[in-house]
Each structure stands twice: as C-alpha cells, then as structure tokens.
mmCIF file of C-alpha atoms and ligand atoms in Angstrom:
data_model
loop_
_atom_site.group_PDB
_atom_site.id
_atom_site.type_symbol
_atom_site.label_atom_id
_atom_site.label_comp_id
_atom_site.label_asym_id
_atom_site.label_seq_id
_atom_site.Cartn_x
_atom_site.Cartn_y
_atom_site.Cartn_z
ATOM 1 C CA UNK A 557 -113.866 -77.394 -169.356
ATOM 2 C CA UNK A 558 -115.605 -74.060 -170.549
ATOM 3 C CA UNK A 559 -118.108 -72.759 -168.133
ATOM 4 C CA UNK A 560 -119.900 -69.792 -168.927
ATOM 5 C CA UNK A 561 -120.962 -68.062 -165.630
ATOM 6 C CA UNK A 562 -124.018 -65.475 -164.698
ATOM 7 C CA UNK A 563 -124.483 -63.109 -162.187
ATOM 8 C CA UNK A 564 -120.908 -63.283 -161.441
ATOM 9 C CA UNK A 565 -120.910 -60.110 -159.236
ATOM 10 C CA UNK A 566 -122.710 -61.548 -156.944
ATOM 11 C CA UNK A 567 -121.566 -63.176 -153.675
ATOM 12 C CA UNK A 568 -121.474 -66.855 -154.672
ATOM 13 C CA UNK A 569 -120.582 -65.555 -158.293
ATOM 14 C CA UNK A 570 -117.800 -63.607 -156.716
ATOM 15 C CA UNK A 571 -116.507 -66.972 -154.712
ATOM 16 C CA UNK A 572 -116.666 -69.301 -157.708
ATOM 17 C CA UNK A 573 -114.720 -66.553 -159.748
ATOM 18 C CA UNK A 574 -111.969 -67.069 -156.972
ATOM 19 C CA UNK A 575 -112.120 -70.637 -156.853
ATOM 20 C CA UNK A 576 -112.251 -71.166 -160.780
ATOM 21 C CA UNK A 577 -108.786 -68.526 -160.978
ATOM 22 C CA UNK A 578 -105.291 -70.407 -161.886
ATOM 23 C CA UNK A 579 -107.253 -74.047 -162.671
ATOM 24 C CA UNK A 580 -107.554 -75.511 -165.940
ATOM 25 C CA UNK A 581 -111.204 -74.044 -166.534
ATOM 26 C CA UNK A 582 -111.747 -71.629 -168.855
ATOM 27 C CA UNK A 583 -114.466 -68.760 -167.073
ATOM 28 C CA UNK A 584 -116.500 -66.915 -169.232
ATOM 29 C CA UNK A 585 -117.789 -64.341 -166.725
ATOM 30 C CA UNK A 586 -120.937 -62.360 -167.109
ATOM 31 C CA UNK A 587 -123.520 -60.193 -164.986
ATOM 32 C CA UNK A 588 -126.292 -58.000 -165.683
ATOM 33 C CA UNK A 589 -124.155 -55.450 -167.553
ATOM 34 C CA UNK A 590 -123.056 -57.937 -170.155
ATOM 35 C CA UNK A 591 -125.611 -60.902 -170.192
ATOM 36 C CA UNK A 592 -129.133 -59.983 -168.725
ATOM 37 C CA UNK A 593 -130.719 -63.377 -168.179
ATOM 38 C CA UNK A 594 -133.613 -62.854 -168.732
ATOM 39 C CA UNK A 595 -133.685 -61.159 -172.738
ATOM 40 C CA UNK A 596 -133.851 -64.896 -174.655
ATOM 41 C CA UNK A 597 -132.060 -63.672 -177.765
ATOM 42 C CA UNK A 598 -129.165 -62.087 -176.205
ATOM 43 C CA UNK A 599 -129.008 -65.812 -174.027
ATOM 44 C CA UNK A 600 -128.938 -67.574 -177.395
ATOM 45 C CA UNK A 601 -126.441 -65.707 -178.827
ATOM 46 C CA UNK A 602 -123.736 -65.417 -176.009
ATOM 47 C CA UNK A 603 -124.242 -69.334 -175.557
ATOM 48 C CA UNK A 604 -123.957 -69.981 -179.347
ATOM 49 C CA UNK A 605 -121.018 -67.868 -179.968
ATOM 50 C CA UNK A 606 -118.842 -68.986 -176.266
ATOM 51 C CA UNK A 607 -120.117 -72.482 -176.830
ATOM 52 C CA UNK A 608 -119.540 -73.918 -173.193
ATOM 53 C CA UNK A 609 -119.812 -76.931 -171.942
ATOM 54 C CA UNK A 610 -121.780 -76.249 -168.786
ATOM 55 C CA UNK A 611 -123.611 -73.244 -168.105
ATOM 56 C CA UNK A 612 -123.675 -71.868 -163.896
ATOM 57 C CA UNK A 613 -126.576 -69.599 -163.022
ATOM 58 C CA UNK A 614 -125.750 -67.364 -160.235
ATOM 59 C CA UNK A 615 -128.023 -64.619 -161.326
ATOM 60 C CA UNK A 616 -131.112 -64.332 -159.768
ATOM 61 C CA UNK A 617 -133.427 -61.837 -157.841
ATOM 62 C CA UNK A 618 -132.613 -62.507 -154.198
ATOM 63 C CA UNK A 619 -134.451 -59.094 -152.435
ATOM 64 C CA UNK A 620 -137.429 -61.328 -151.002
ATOM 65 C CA UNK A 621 -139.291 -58.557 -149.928
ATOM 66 C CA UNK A 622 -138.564 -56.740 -153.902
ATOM 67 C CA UNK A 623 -140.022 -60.357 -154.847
ATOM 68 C CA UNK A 624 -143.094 -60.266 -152.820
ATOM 69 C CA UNK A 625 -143.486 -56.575 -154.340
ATOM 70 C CA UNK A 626 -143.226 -57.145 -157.441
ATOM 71 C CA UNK A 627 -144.136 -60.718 -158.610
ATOM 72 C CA UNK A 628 -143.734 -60.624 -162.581
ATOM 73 C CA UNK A 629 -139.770 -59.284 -162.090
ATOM 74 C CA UNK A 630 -139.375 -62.182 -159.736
ATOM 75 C CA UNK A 631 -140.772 -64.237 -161.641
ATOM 76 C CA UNK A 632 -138.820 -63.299 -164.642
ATOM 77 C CA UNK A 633 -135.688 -63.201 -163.195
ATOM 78 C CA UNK A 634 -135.772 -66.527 -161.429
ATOM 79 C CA UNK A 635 -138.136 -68.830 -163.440
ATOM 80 C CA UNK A 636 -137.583 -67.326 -167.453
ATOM 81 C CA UNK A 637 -133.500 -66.496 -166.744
ATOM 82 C CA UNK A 638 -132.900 -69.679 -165.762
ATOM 83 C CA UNK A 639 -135.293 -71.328 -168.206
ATOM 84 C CA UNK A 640 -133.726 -69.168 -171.261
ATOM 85 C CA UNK A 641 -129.964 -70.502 -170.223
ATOM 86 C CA UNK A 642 -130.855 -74.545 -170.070
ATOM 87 C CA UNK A 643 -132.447 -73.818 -173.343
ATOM 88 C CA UNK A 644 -129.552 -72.279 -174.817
ATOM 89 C CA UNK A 645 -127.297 -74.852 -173.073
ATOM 90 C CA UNK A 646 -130.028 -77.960 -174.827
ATOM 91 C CA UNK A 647 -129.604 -76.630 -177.965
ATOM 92 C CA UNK A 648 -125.735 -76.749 -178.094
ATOM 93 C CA UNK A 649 -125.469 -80.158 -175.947
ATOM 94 C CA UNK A 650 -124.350 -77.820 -172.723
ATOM 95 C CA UNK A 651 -124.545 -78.904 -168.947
ATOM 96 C CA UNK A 652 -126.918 -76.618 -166.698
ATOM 97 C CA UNK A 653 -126.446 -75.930 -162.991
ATOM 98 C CA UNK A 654 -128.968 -73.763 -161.127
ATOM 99 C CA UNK A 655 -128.624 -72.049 -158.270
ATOM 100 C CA UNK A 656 -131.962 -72.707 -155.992
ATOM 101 C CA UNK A 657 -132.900 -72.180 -152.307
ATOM 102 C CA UNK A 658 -134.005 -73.468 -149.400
ATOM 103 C CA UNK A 659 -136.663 -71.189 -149.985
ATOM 104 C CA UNK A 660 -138.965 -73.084 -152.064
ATOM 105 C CA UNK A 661 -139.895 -74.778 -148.767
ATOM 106 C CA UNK A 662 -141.981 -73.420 -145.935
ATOM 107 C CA UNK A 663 -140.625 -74.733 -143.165
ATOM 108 C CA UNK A 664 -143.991 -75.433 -141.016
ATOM 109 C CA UNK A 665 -142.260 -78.395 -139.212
ATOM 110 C CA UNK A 666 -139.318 -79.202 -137.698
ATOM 111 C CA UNK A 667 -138.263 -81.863 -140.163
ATOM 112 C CA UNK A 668 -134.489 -81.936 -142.137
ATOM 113 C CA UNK A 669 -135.620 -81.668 -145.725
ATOM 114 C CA UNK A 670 -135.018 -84.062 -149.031
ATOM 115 C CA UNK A 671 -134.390 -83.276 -152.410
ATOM 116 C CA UNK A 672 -137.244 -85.023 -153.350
ATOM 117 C CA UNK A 673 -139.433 -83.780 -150.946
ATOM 118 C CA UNK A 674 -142.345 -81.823 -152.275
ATOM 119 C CA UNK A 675 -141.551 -78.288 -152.574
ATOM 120 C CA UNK A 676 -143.831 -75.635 -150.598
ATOM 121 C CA UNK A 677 -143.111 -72.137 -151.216
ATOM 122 C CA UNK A 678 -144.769 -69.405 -148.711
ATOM 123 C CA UNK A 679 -143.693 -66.274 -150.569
ATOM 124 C CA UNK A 680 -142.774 -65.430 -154.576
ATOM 125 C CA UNK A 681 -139.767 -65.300 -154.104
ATOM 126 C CA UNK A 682 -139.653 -68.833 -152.826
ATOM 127 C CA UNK A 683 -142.179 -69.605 -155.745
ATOM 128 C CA UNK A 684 -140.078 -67.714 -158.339
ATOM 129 C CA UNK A 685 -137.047 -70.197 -157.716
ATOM 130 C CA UNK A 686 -139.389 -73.422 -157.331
ATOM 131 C CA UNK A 687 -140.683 -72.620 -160.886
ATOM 132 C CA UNK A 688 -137.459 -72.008 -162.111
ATOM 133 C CA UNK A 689 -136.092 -75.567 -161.022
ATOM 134 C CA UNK A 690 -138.887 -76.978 -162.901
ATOM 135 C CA UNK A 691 -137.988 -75.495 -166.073
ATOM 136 C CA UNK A 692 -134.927 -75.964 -165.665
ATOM 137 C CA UNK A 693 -135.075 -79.555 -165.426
ATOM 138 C CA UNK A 694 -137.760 -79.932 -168.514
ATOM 139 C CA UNK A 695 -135.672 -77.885 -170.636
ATOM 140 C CA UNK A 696 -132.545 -79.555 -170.283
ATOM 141 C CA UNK A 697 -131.369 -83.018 -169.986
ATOM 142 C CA UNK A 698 -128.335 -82.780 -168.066
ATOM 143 C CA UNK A 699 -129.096 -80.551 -165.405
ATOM 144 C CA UNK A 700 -127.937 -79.498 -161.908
ATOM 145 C CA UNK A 701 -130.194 -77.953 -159.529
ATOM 146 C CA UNK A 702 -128.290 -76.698 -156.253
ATOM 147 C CA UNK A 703 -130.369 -75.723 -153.173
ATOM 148 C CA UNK A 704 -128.114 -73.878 -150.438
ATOM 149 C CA UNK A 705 -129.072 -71.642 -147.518
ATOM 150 C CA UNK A 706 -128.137 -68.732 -145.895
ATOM 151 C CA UNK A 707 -125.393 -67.657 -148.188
ATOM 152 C CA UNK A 708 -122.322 -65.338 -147.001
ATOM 153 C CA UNK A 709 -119.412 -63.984 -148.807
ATOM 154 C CA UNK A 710 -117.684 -61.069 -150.837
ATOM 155 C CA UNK A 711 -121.369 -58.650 -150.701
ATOM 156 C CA UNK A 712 -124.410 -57.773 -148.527
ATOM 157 C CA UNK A 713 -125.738 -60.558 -146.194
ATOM 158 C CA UNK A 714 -126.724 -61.330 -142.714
ATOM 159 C CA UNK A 715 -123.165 -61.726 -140.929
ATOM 160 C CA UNK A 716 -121.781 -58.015 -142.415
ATOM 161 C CA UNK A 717 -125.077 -56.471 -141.279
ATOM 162 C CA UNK A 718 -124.712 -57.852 -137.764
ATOM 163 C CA UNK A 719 -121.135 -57.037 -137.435
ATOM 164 C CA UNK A 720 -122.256 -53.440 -138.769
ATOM 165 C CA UNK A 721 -124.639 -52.962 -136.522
ATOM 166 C CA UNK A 722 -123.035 -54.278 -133.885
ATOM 167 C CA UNK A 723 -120.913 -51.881 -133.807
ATOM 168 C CA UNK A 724 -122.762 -48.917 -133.699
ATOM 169 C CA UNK A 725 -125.439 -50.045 -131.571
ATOM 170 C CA UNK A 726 -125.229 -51.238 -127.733
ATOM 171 C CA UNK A 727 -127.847 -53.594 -127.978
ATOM 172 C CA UNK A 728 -129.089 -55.649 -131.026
ATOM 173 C CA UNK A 729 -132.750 -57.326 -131.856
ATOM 174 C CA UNK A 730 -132.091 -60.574 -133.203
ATOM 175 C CA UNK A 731 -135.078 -63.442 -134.052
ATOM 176 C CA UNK A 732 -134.844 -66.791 -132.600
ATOM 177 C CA UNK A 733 -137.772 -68.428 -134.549
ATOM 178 C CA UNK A 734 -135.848 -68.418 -138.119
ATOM 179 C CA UNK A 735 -133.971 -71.492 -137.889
ATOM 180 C CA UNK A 736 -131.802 -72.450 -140.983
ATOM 181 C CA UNK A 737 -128.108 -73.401 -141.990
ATOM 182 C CA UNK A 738 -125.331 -70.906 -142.363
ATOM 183 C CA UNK A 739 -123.265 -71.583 -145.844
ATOM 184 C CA UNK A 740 -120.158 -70.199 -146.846
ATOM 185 C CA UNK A 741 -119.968 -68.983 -150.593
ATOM 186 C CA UNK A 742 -116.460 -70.613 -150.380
ATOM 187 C CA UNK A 743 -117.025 -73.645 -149.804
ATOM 188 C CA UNK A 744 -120.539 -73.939 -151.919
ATOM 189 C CA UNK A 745 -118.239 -72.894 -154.421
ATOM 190 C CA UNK A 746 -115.946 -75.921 -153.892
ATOM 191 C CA UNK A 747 -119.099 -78.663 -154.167
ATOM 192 C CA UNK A 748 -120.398 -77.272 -157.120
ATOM 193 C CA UNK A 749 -117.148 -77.482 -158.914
ATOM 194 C CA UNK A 750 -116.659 -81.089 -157.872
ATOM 195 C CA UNK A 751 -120.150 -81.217 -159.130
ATOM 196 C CA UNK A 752 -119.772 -80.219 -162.854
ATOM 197 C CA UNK A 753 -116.703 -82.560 -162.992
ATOM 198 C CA UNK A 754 -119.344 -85.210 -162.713
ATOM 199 C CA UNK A 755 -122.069 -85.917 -165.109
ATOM 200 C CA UNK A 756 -124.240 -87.066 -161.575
ATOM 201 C CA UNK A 757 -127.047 -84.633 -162.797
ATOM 202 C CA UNK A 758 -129.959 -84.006 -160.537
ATOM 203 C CA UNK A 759 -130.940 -81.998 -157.771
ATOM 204 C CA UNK A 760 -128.607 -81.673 -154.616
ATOM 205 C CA UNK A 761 -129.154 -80.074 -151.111
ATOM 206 C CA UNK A 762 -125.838 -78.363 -150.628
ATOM 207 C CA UNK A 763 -125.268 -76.165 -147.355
ATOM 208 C CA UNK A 764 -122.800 -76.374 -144.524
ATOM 209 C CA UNK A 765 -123.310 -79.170 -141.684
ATOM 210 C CA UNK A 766 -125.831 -78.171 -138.769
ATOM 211 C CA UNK A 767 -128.388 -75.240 -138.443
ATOM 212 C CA UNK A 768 -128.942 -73.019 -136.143
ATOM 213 C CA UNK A 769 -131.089 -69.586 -135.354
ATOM 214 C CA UNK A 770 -130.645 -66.245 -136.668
ATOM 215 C CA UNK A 771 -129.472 -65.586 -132.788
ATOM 216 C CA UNK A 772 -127.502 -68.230 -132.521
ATOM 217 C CA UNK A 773 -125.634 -66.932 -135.714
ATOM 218 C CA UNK A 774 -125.369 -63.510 -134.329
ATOM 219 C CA UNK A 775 -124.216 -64.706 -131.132
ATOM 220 C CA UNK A 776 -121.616 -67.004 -132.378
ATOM 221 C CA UNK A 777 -120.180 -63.636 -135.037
ATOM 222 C CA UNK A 778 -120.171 -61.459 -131.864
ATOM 223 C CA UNK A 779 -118.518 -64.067 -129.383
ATOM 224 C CA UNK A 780 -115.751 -64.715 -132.383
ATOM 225 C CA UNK A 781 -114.875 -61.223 -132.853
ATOM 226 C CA UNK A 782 -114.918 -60.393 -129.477
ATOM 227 C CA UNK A 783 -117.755 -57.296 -129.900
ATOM 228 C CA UNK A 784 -119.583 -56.792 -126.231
ATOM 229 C CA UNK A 785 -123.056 -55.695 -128.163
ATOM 230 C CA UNK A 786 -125.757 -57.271 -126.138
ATOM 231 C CA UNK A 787 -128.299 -59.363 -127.675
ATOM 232 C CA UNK A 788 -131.710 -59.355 -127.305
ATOM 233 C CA UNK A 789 -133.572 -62.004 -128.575
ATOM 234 C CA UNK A 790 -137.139 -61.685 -130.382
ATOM 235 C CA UNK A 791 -139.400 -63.190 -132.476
ATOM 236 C CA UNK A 792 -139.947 -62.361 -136.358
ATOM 237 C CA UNK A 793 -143.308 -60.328 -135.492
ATOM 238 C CA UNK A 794 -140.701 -57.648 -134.198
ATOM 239 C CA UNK A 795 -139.865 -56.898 -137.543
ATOM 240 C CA UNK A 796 -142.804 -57.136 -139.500
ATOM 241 C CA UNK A 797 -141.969 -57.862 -143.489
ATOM 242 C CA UNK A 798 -143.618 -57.343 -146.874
ATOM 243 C CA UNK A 799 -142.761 -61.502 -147.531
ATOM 244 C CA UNK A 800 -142.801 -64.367 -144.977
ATOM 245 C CA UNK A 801 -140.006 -65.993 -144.604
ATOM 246 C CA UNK A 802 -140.447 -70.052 -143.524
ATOM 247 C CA UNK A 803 -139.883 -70.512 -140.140
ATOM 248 C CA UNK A 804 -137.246 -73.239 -140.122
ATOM 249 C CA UNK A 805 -135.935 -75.056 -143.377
ATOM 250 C CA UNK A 806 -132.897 -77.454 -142.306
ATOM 251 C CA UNK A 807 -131.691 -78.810 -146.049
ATOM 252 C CA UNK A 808 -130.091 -82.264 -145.350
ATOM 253 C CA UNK A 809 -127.396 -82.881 -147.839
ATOM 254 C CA UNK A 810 -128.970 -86.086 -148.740
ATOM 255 C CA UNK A 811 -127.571 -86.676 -152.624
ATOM 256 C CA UNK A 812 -124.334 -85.048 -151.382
ATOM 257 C CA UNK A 813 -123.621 -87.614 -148.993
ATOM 258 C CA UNK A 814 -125.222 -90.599 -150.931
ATOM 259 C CA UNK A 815 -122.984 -89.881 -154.219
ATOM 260 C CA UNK A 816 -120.188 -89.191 -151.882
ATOM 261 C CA UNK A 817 -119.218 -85.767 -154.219
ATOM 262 C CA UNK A 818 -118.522 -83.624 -151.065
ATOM 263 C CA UNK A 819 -118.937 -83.278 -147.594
ATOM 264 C CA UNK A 820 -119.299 -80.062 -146.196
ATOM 265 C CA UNK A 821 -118.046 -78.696 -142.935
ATOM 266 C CA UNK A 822 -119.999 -77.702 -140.392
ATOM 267 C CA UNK A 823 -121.290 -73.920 -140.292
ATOM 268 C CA UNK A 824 -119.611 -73.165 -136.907
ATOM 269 C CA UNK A 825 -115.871 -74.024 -138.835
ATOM 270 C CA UNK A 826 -116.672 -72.141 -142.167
ATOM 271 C CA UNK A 827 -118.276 -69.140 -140.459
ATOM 272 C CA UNK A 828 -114.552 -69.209 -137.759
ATOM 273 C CA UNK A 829 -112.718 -69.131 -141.097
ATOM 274 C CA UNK A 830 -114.876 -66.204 -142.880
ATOM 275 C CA UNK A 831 -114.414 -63.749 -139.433
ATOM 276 C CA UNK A 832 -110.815 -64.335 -139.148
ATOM 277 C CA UNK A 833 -110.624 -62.874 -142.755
ATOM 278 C CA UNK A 834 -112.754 -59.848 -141.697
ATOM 279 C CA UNK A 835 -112.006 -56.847 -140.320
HETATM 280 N N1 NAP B 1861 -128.077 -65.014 -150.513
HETATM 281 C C1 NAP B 1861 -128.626 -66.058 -149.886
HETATM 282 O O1 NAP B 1861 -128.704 -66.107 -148.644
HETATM 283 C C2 NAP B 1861 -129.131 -67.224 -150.688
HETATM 284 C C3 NAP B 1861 -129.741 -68.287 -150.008
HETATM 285 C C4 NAP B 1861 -130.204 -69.381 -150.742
HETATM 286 C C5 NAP B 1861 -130.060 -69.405 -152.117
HETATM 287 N N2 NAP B 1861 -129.487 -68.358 -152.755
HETATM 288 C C6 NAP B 1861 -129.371 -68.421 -154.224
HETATM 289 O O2 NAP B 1861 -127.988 -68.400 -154.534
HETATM 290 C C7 NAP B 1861 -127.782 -67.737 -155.785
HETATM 291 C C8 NAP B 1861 -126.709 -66.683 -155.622
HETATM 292 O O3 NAP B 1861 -127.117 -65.780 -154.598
HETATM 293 P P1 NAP B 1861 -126.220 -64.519 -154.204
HETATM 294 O O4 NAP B 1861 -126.438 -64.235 -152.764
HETATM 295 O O5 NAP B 1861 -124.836 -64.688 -154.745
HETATM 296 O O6 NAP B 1861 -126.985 -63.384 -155.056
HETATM 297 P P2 NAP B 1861 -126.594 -61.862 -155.254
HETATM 298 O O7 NAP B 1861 -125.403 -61.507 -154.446
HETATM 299 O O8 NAP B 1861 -127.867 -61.072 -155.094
HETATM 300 O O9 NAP B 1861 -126.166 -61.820 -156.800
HETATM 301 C C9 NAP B 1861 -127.082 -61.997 -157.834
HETATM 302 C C10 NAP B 1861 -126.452 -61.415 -159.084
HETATM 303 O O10 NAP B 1861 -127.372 -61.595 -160.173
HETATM 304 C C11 NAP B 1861 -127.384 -60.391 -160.935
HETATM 305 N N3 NAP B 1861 -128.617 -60.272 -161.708
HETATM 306 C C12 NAP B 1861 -129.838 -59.851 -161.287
HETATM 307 N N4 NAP B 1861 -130.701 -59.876 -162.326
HETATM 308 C C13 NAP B 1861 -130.023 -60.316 -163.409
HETATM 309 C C14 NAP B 1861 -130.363 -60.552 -164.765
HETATM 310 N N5 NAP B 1861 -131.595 -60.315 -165.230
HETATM 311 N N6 NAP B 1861 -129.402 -61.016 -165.603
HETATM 312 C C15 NAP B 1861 -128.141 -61.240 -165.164
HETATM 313 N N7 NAP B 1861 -127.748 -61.018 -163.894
HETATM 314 C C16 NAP B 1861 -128.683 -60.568 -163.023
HETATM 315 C C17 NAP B 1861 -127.248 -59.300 -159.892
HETATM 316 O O11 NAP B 1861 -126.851 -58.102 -160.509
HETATM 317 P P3 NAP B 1861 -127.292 -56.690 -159.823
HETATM 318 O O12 NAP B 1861 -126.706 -56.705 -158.446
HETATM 319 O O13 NAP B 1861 -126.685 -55.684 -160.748
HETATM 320 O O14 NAP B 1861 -128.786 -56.690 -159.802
HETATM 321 C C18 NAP B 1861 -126.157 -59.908 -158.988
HETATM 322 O O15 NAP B 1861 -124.863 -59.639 -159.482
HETATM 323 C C19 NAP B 1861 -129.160 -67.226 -156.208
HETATM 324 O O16 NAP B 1861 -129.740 -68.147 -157.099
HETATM 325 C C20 NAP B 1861 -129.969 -67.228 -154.931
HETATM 326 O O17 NAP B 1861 -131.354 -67.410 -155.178
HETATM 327 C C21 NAP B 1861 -129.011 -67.271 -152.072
#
C-alpha cells in the first residue's frame, strides 16, 4: 500500500517511520519543511501527483498552552490541515486516518470514555482537534479518526522531562489530579498500521491498557531507573497554565476491542520497555 505520511518528525511520526521501514509499504514522508498542512493547494498537489492510497496525519499543533494563545493557528493547524488532506484524499478515492486526542474531552467525571460519547473540549486546543475530527469525517468517506493519550517517544514529552529533571533536581513537584493513560508511540504505531490494513473506518480510542496520575507516572520512571529524586506530590494549581487541561480523561479502547484489530498492553509494560532503551 502507498501511504503518504505528515508531520513525520514528530514523535508518533518518528515511530510509524520505524515501524513502516523494511515492510512492503511504500512511505511517502513529509513534515512542515516539505508539505505544510495547512496551504490547500500545495495539499492538492502532493496528493495528486504521489497518489496514495491512505493518507496518515501526524501533523498537528500540540503546544496547548501556544493553542490557548493563539486560537486561529490552532485552529488552522488542527481543524483546516486535517480537513485539506481528507479532501485531497476524497478526490483521488484515498483512505484518511487522523490523529486526535483525548483532549477533546474534559474530563469532569471519573467515567472511562466512548468513542461515541459526546465530545467536550475545555481549552482550543482540545477544540481545535474536536473540529478537526468533524471535518474530517464529512469530507471523506473512508476515514479513520484515532484518539490516543499521553504520547511518548523519539522527541519532547512528559517521561524525558521528568527523567531530566530528575536529575538535576533533589526533589520534584509532580500533580496528582491529572489522571490519564500513558501510550507508547511504538506501539500506537503498531494499531494504526493494523488499522489501515482494514477498511473498518470510524473512530477508535487507541491508548495503552490502564491510567494512572501524572505522579504515579513519575514515580513508576524514577523507581525503574533507579533515580533517588524525591517526589512531592501537588495539585495542578501549583503550576498555574495559560490552558486547562481536563482533569482526568481515561479513553477505553472500546472499537479496538469490539473489532478485535489490536489489543494494547498495559502502560506499566510499554513504559518498562521505553526506559530500558533510555539512557
Ligand atoms: N503528544 C501527546 O501527548 C499527544 C496526546 C494525544 C494526542 N496527540 C496527537 O498525536 C498526534 C501526534 O503528536 P506528536 O506528539 O507526535 O506531535 P509532535 O511531536 O508535536 O509532532 C507534530 C509534527 O507536526 C509538524 N507540523 C506542525 N505544523 C505543521 C503544518 N502546518 N504542516 C505540516 N506539519 C506540521 C511539526 O513540525 P514542527 O515541529 O516543525 O512544528 C511536528 O513535526 C497529534 O495529532 C496530536 O494532537 C498527541
């Protein structure tokens, strides 16, 4: 299959790159450099002339707080990119997988969420990526919209700032009222390509087994790689932020499980496997 693939210098880019190297796929790779998402000509022509049968967005403005600061780039980035692509994918008969997030839900109770639950964004990012979902699913026929969680890989996120700080601090502020699921790039990488294999379109929670805290998280990296940093556990006024973030969003991996695609690990087993590999 061809499979033309944005923001591919990005983390979960980065890991599908990997996973997509030595099989019988043919990658057409882009990023910002090459492709920006969100100029509808330059889309039109790069998916006319590469003419792929499914189309992965990976490219997306994920700086909540840049979001919340500046609403029409947001807005841009992660409703018209994403619309522009399953356009261009419509008009040559392409396949369209977007990346979404747990995000577009506010977490105000303590409830594991549906895909067809009604979304409820509490910041623009959140509402960026909601609105880009919709459009992606009235533009094109057969699409895929994948909502994951927490993402680590090859780039900046949570677990490589804790293990940064951790080491050049004693003692570490971490919130315990931010309750979500951990998800390895890796193996997100590996449901989405079982995904586009299938022609099961629709939209798909997809993030590793469990949740936990941000502390919890932290703890568990520390404990692993055997740092002594102390924790100190706080609550999310301690760091006051230009966007809210929802308090706890646990994604159940409903259509994942009831289409039997793939079954993820747990977070605890994926997260083991990501520190061994770190330094
Ligand atoms: N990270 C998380 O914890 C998380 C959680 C839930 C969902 N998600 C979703 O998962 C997807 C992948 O996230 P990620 O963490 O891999 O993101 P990432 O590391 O921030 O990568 C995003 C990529 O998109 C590129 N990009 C930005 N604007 C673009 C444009 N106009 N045209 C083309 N490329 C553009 C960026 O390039 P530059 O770096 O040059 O700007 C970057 O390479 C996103 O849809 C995100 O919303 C992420």
């Amino acid at each position: 299959m061809k499979i033309l693939l944005t923001g591919c210098r990005g983390q979960l880019g980065l890991a599908l790159c990997q996973r997509l190297d030595g099989t019988p796929h043919s990658l057409v790779a882009t990023d910002l450099h090459n492709l920006d998402i969100t100029n509808s000509p330059q889309v039109d022509d790069c998916v006319r002339h590469e003419a792929p049968q499914v189309i992965i967005n990976c490219a997306a403005l994920t700086d909540v707080d840049a979001c919340e600061q500046d609403e029409q780039q947001a807005f841009r980035v992660n409703a018209l990119g994403p619309r522009n692509l399953a356009v261009a994918a419509q008009r040559i008969g392409a396949a369209m997988l977007q990346i979404s997030t747990d995000y577009v839900f506010s977490g105000a109770d303590d409830l594991p969420r549906r895909e067809y639950d009604p979304v409820s964004p509490c910041n623009k990012y959140g509402q960026s990526k909601a609105w880009g979902e919709e459009l992606v699913r009235g533009c094109n026929s057969r699409n895929f919209v994948v909502r994951t969680a927490w993402l680590y890989g090859e780039g900046k996120n949570f677990v490589q700032s804790i293990l940064k700080a951790a080491r050049e601090r004693d003692e570490l502020a971490v919130v315990t009222d931010q309750v979500g699921t951990p998800t390895s790039a890796r193996d997100l990488s590996e449901a989405i390509l079982r995904l586009i294999e299938t022609r099961e379109y629709g939209t798909y929670h997809a993030v590793n087994e469990g949740h936990c805290s941000r502390f919890e998280q932290a703890a568990m990296i520390l404990t692993q790689k055997g740092i002594r940093t102390k924790l100190k556990p706080v609550d999310s006024t301690a760091f006051p932020r230009p966007a809210q973030r929802p308090a706890k969003v646990i994604l159940e991996n409903f259509m994942l499980d009831l289409s039997g695609i793939y079954r993820f690990r747990s977070w605890q087993e994926a997260l083991a496997e990501y520190l061994n590999k770190q330094l």
